[in-house]
CSV table of C-alpha atoms and ligand atoms in Angstrom, one decimal:
chain,number,residue,atom,x,y,z
D,1394,MET,CA,75.2,173.0,85.2
D,1395,PRO,CA,76.5,176.6,84.8
D,1396,ALA,CA,79.9,177.4,86.2
D,1397,GLU,CA,80.5,179.8,89.1
D,1398,ARG,CA,80.8,183.5,88.3
D,1399,THR,CA,82.8,186.1,90.0
D,1400,LEU,CA,81.4,189.5,90.6
D,1401,HIS,CA,83.1,192.6,91.9
D,1402,VAL,CA,80.6,194.6,93.9
D,1403,ALA,CA,82.4,197.8,94.7
D,1404,ASP,CA,85.6,196.5,96.3
D,1405,SER,CA,84.2,193.1,97.4
D,1406,THR,CA,84.9,189.8,95.7
D,1407,VAL,CA,81.7,187.8,95.3
D,1408,ILE,CA,81.6,184.3,93.8
D,1409,VAL,CA,78.2,183.0,92.8
D,1410,PHE,CA,77.8,179.1,92.6
D,1411,PRO,CA,75.2,177.0,90.9
D,1412,ASP,CA,73.9,175.8,94.2
D,1413,ALA,CA,74.6,175.7,98.0
D,1414,ASP,CA,76.5,172.5,97.8
D,1415,ALA,CA,79.0,174.0,95.4
D,1416,ALA,CA,79.4,177.1,97.5
D,1417,SER,CA,80.0,175.0,100.6
D,1418,ARG,CA,82.5,172.9,98.8
D,1419,ALA,CA,84.4,176.0,97.8
D,1420,ALA,CA,84.4,177.2,101.4
D,1421,ALA,CA,85.8,173.8,102.5
D,1422,ASP,CA,88.4,174.0,99.7
D,1423,ARG,CA,89.6,177.4,101.0
D,1424,ILE,CA,89.8,176.2,104.6
D,1425,ALA,CA,91.7,173.0,103.5
D,1426,ARG,CA,94.1,175.3,101.6
D,1427,VAL,CA,94.6,177.5,104.6
D,1428,VAL,CA,95.5,174.4,106.7
D,1429,ALA,CA,97.9,173.2,104.0
D,1430,GLU,CA,99.7,176.5,103.8
D,1431,ALA,CA,99.7,177.6,107.5
D,1432,VAL,CA,100.8,174.3,109.1
D,1433,PRO,CA,104.2,174.1,107.3
D,1434,ALA,CA,104.7,177.9,107.6
D,1435,ARG,CA,103.8,178.4,111.2
D,1436,GLY,CA,103.4,174.9,112.7
D,1437,LYS,CA,99.7,175.4,113.1
D,1438,ALA,CA,96.5,176.7,111.4
D,1439,VAL,CA,94.1,178.8,113.4
D,1440,LEU,CA,90.5,178.5,112.2
D,1441,GLY,CA,87.6,180.7,113.2
D,1442,LEU,CA,84.4,178.7,112.8
D,1443,ALA,CA,80.7,179.4,112.6
D,1444,THR,CA,77.6,177.4,113.5
D,1445,GLY,CA,74.0,177.6,112.2
D,1446,ALA,CA,72.4,175.9,109.2
D,1447,THR,CA,74.7,177.4,106.5
D,1448,PRO,CA,78.1,175.7,107.3
D,1449,GLU,CA,76.8,172.2,108.0
D,1450,LYS,CA,77.8,171.0,104.5
D,1451,VAL,CA,81.2,172.7,104.9
D,1452,TYR,CA,81.8,170.5,108.0
D,1453,ASP,CA,80.5,167.4,106.2
D,1454,ASP,CA,83.0,168.1,103.4
D,1455,LEU,CA,85.9,168.7,105.8
D,1456,ALA,CA,85.0,165.6,107.8
D,1457,ALA,CA,84.9,163.6,104.5
D,1458,ARG,CA,88.4,164.9,103.6
D,1459,ALA,CA,89.7,164.0,107.1
D,1460,LYS,CA,88.2,160.5,106.7
D,1461,ALA,CA,89.8,160.1,103.3
D,1462,GLY,CA,93.2,161.1,104.7
D,1463,SER,CA,93.6,164.2,102.6
D,1464,LEU,CA,93.2,166.7,105.5
D,1465,SER,CA,94.4,166.5,109.1
D,1466,PHE,CA,93.4,168.6,112.0
D,1467,ARG,CA,96.4,167.5,114.1
D,1468,HIS,CA,98.0,170.9,113.9
D,1469,VAL,CA,94.8,172.9,113.8
D,1470,VAL,CA,93.4,175.2,116.5
D,1471,THR,CA,89.8,176.4,116.3
D,1472,TYR,CA,87.9,179.3,117.8
D,1473,ASN,CA,84.1,179.4,117.4
D,1474,LEU,CA,82.3,182.7,116.9
D,1475,ASP,CA,79.6,182.4,119.6
D,1476,GLU,CA,77.7,180.4,122.2
D,1477,TYR,CA,74.3,181.0,123.9
D,1478,TYR,CA,74.4,182.1,127.6
D,1479,PRO,CA,73.8,180.4,129.8
D,1480,ILE,CA,73.9,176.9,128.4
D,1481,GLN,CA,75.4,173.6,129.2
D,1482,PRO,CA,77.9,172.1,126.7
D,1483,LEU,CA,75.9,168.8,126.6
D,1484,ASP,CA,72.7,170.7,125.8
D,1485,PRO,CA,71.9,169.7,122.2
D,1486,LEU,CA,71.1,173.3,121.5
D,1487,SER,CA,74.5,174.6,122.5
D,1488,TYR,CA,77.0,175.5,119.9
D,1489,ARG,CA,79.6,173.4,121.6
D,1490,TYR,CA,77.3,170.4,121.0
D,1491,TYR,CA,76.7,171.5,117.4
D,1492,MET,CA,80.5,171.6,116.8
D,1493,HIS,CA,81.0,168.2,118.4
D,1494,ARG,CA,78.3,166.7,116.2
D,1495,ASN,CA,79.2,168.4,113.0
D,1496,LEU,CA,83.0,168.5,113.1
D,1497,PHE,CA,85.0,167.9,116.3
D,1498,SER,CA,83.9,164.2,116.8
D,1499,ARG,CA,84.6,163.4,113.1
D,1500,VAL,CA,88.2,164.7,112.8
D,1501,ASP,CA,91.6,164.3,114.5
D,1502,LEU,CA,91.3,167.6,116.4
D,1503,ALA,CA,92.6,167.6,119.9
D,1504,PRO,CA,89.8,168.6,122.4
D,1505,ASN,CA,92.1,171.2,124.1
D,1506,ARG,CA,92.6,172.9,120.7
D,1507,ALA,CA,88.9,173.4,120.0
D,1508,HIS,CA,87.7,176.6,121.7
D,1509,VAL,CA,84.1,177.5,122.1
D,1510,LEU,CA,83.0,180.3,124.4
D,1511,ASP,CA,81.8,178.7,127.7
D,1512,GLY,CA,78.1,179.1,128.4
D,1513,THR,CA,78.6,177.9,131.9
D,1514,VAL,CA,80.9,180.5,133.3
D,1515,PRO,CA,79.3,182.4,136.3
D,1516,GLU,CA,77.8,185.7,135.2
D,1517,ALA,CA,80.4,187.6,137.2
D,1518,ALA,CA,83.2,185.8,135.4
D,1519,ALA,CA,81.8,186.2,131.8
D,1520,ALA,CA,83.6,189.5,131.0
D,1521,GLY,CA,86.9,187.9,132.2
D,1522,HIS,CA,86.3,184.8,130.1
D,1523,ALA,CA,85.5,186.8,127.0
D,1524,ALA,CA,88.7,188.9,127.4
D,1525,GLU,CA,90.7,185.7,127.9
D,1526,PHE,CA,89.2,184.3,124.7
D,1527,ASP,CA,90.6,187.3,122.8
D,1528,ARG,CA,94.0,186.8,124.5
D,1529,TRP,CA,94.1,183.1,123.5
D,1530,ILE,CA,93.4,184.0,119.9
D,1531,GLU,CA,96.2,186.6,120.0
D,1532,ALA,CA,98.6,184.2,121.7
D,1533,ASP,CA,97.9,181.7,118.9
D,1534,GLY,CA,99.0,184.4,116.4
D,1535,GLY,CA,95.5,185.5,115.3
D,1536,LEU,CA,93.0,183.7,113.0
D,1537,ASP,CA,94.3,182.4,109.7
D,1538,VAL,CA,90.7,182.3,108.4
D,1539,GLN,CA,87.3,183.2,109.8
D,1540,LEU,CA,84.3,181.4,108.4
D,1541,LEU,CA,81.1,183.5,108.7
D,1542,GLY,CA,77.4,183.2,108.0
D,1543,ILE,CA,75.1,186.2,107.9
D,1544,GLY,CA,72.0,186.8,110.0
D,1545,ARG,CA,68.8,188.1,108.3
D,1546,ASN,CA,69.6,191.4,110.2
D,1547,GLY,CA,73.2,191.4,108.9
D,1548,HIS,CA,74.8,190.1,112.2
D,1549,ILE,CA,78.2,188.4,112.1
D,1550,GLY,CA,78.8,186.1,115.0
D,1551,PHE,CA,76.3,187.6,117.4
D,1552,ASN,CA,77.4,191.1,116.8
D,1553,GLU,CA,74.0,192.5,116.3
D,1554,PRO,CA,72.9,195.8,114.6
D,1555,SER,CA,74.0,198.8,116.6
D,1556,GLU,CA,73.9,202.6,116.7
D,1557,LEU,CA,77.7,202.8,117.3
D,1558,SER,CA,79.9,204.5,114.7
D,1559,PRO,CA,81.5,202.1,112.2
D,1560,ALA,CA,84.9,202.8,114.0
D,1561,GLU,CA,83.5,202.1,117.4
D,1562,PHE,CA,81.7,199.0,116.2
D,1563,ALA,CA,84.8,197.6,114.4
D,1564,ASP,CA,86.7,197.8,117.8
D,1565,LEU,CA,84.2,195.7,119.8
D,1566,PRO,CA,85.9,192.9,121.8
D,1567,THR,CA,84.5,189.5,122.6
D,1568,ARG,CA,81.6,190.0,125.1
D,1569,MET,CA,78.2,189.2,126.4
D,1570,VAL,CA,75.3,190.4,124.2
D,1571,ASP,CA,71.5,190.6,124.1
D,1572,LEU,CA,70.2,188.9,120.9
D,1573,HIS,CA,68.3,191.1,118.5
D,1574,PRO,CA,64.5,190.4,117.9
D,1575,VAL,CA,65.2,189.0,114.4
D,1576,THR,CA,67.9,186.7,115.7
D,1577,LYS,CA,65.5,185.4,118.4
D,1578,ALA,CA,62.7,184.9,115.9
D,1579,ASP,CA,65.1,182.9,113.7
D,1580,ALA,CA,66.2,180.8,116.7
D,1581,VAL,CA,62.7,179.5,117.3
D,1582,ARG,CA,63.6,177.0,114.5
D,1583,GLU,CA,66.1,175.4,116.9
D,1584,PHE,CA,64.5,176.1,120.3
D,1585,GLY,CA,60.9,175.1,119.3
D,1586,SER,CA,59.0,178.2,120.7
D,1587,PRO,CA,59.7,181.9,121.3
D,1588,ASP,CA,59.6,181.4,125.1
D,1589,ALA,CA,62.3,178.8,124.9
D,1590,VAL,CA,64.9,180.9,123.0
D,1591,ILE,CA,67.9,181.9,125.2
D,1592,PRO,CA,68.0,185.7,124.8
D,1593,ARG,CA,71.7,186.2,125.5
D,1594,ALA,CA,75.0,185.0,124.1
D,1595,LEU,CA,78.8,185.3,124.2
D,1596,THR,CA,80.2,186.4,120.9
D,1597,MET,CA,83.6,186.9,119.4
D,1598,GLY,CA,84.0,190.7,118.8
D,1599,VAL,CA,84.0,192.5,115.5
D,1600,ARG,CA,87.7,193.5,116.2
D,1601,GLN,CA,88.8,189.9,116.2
D,1602,ILE,CA,86.7,188.9,113.1
D,1603,LEU,CA,88.1,191.8,111.1
D,1604,ALA,CA,91.6,191.0,112.1
D,1605,ALA,CA,91.5,187.5,110.6
D,1606,ARG,CA,94.1,187.1,107.8
D,1607,SER,CA,91.3,185.9,105.5
D,1608,ILE,CA,87.5,185.8,105.8
D,1609,ILE,CA,85.0,183.6,104.1
D,1610,MET,CA,81.4,184.8,104.1
D,1611,LEU,CA,79.1,181.9,103.1
D,1612,ALA,CA,75.4,182.8,102.4
D,1613,THR,CA,72.9,180.6,100.7
D,1614,GLY,CA,69.1,180.6,100.0
D,1615,PRO,CA,66.6,183.3,99.1
D,1616,LYS,CA,66.0,184.5,102.7
D,1617,LYS,CA,69.6,186.0,102.7
D,1618,ALA,CA,69.2,187.9,99.4
D,1619,PRO,CA,68.0,191.2,100.8
D,1620,ILE,CA,70.6,191.5,103.6
D,1621,VAL,CA,73.5,190.3,101.3
D,1622,ALA,CA,72.6,193.1,98.9
D,1623,GLN,CA,72.3,195.7,101.7
D,1624,ALA,CA,75.6,194.6,103.2
D,1625,LEU,CA,77.4,194.8,99.8
D,1626,LYS,CA,75.7,197.8,98.2
D,1627,GLY,CA,74.3,199.9,101.1
D,1628,PRO,CA,76.2,202.2,103.4
D,1629,VAL,CA,79.0,200.8,105.6
D,1630,THR,CA,77.2,201.0,108.9
D,1631,ALA,CA,77.0,199.2,112.3
D,1632,ALA,CA,73.2,199.0,111.6
D,1633,VAL,CA,74.2,196.3,109.1
D,1634,PRO,CA,77.1,194.6,110.8
D,1635,ALA,CA,78.3,192.6,107.7
D,1636,SER,CA,78.8,195.8,105.8
D,1637,LEU,CA,81.9,196.4,108.0
D,1638,LEU,CA,83.5,193.5,106.0
D,1639,ARG,CA,83.9,196.1,103.2
D,1640,THR,CA,86.5,198.0,105.4
D,1641,VAL,CA,88.8,194.9,104.9
D,1642,ALA,CA,87.4,193.9,101.5
D,1643,ASP,CA,90.8,192.7,100.1
D,1644,LYS,CA,90.9,189.7,102.4
D,1645,VAL,CA,87.2,188.8,102.3
D,1646,VAL,CA,85.4,186.5,99.8
D,1647,TRP,CA,81.7,186.2,99.6
D,1648,LEU,CA,80.6,182.7,98.5
D,1649,LEU,CA,76.9,182.7,97.5
D,1650,ASP,CA,74.4,180.5,95.7
D,1651,GLY,CA,72.2,182.1,93.1
D,1652,PRO,CA,69.2,182.7,95.4
D,1653,ALA,CA,71.4,184.6,98.0
D,1654,ALA,CA,72.9,186.7,95.1
D,1655,ALA,CA,69.5,187.5,93.6
D,1656,GLU,CA,69.3,191.1,94.6
D,1657,LEU,CA,72.9,192.1,93.7
D,1658,GLY,CA,71.7,193.1,90.2
V,363,LIG,C1,76.7,181.3,114.1
V,363,LIG,C2,76.8,182.7,113.9
V,363,LIG,C3,75.7,183.4,113.2
V,363,LIG,C4,75.1,182.7,111.9
V,363,LIG,C5,74.0,183.4,111.3
V,363,LIG,C6,73.4,182.7,110.1
V,363,LIG,O1,77.9,180.9,114.8
V,363,LIG,O2,77.7,183.3,114.3
V,363,LIG,O3,76.1,184.7,112.8
V,363,LIG,O4,76.2,182.5,111.0
V,363,LIG,O5,73.0,183.7,112.2
V,363,LIG,O6,72.8,181.5,110.6
V,363,LIG,P1,72.2,180.4,109.6
V,363,LIG,O7,73.4,179.8,108.9
V,363,LIG,O8,71.6,179.4,110.5
V,363,LIG,O9,71.3,181.1,108.6
């Protein structure tokens, strides 16, 4: 099996792994390292987490380390990127449920330290809840690491393609959003039919994502190849949200498998 290779695409560090398992293991390694460094230094580690198909193996790996006793979540605080709106936490399609299934129920993380935006807040209270989420992250000292996936339209969290200037886009707070048609089409996989897809969500803002002390972008599979190439090699534009990661390239690592890296040249 060939080893990983590191590319420098403009200012961005991109590591290409032999397969998705190896890329996921590398993401888990980096998260475990952040916990090992931040807890003794600051008394806690603050992790920004993603849902979706891509990070499932990362969570399996972290859960296996916790079970083996080599990683503890006792001093970890987590903030998830997004949640559908409205949705109940016990709905199997909610991201709260996803996190419970994939990570929270498998590790020693205190429930009151695991933050997922609340899909049950009344509509009139949603903006206040979103603003509070940003304040909680800031009160926790900011994110030590943010794990990201990338949508086929380049979204990060549910920060969808936009006509804002890059500077305006980079300043967006946590808020309610309408999902983009590509995101809704991809969500049919989970929801079963186009009519069943919940068209709105609460998402962590671009501002908070870009402020994380380190950022791991994990992308695997051939469907991500075109947008990965556009984000890394096209213009920095809010039309391709992940391209904004290049404005903070020194703290971002892109972990890819071969198929996702196929169009990087
Ligand atoms: C999920 C999230 C999204 C996903 C992206 C990729 O919390 O914020 O940005 O990371 O849609 O999803 P998958 O991994 O299912 O291809």
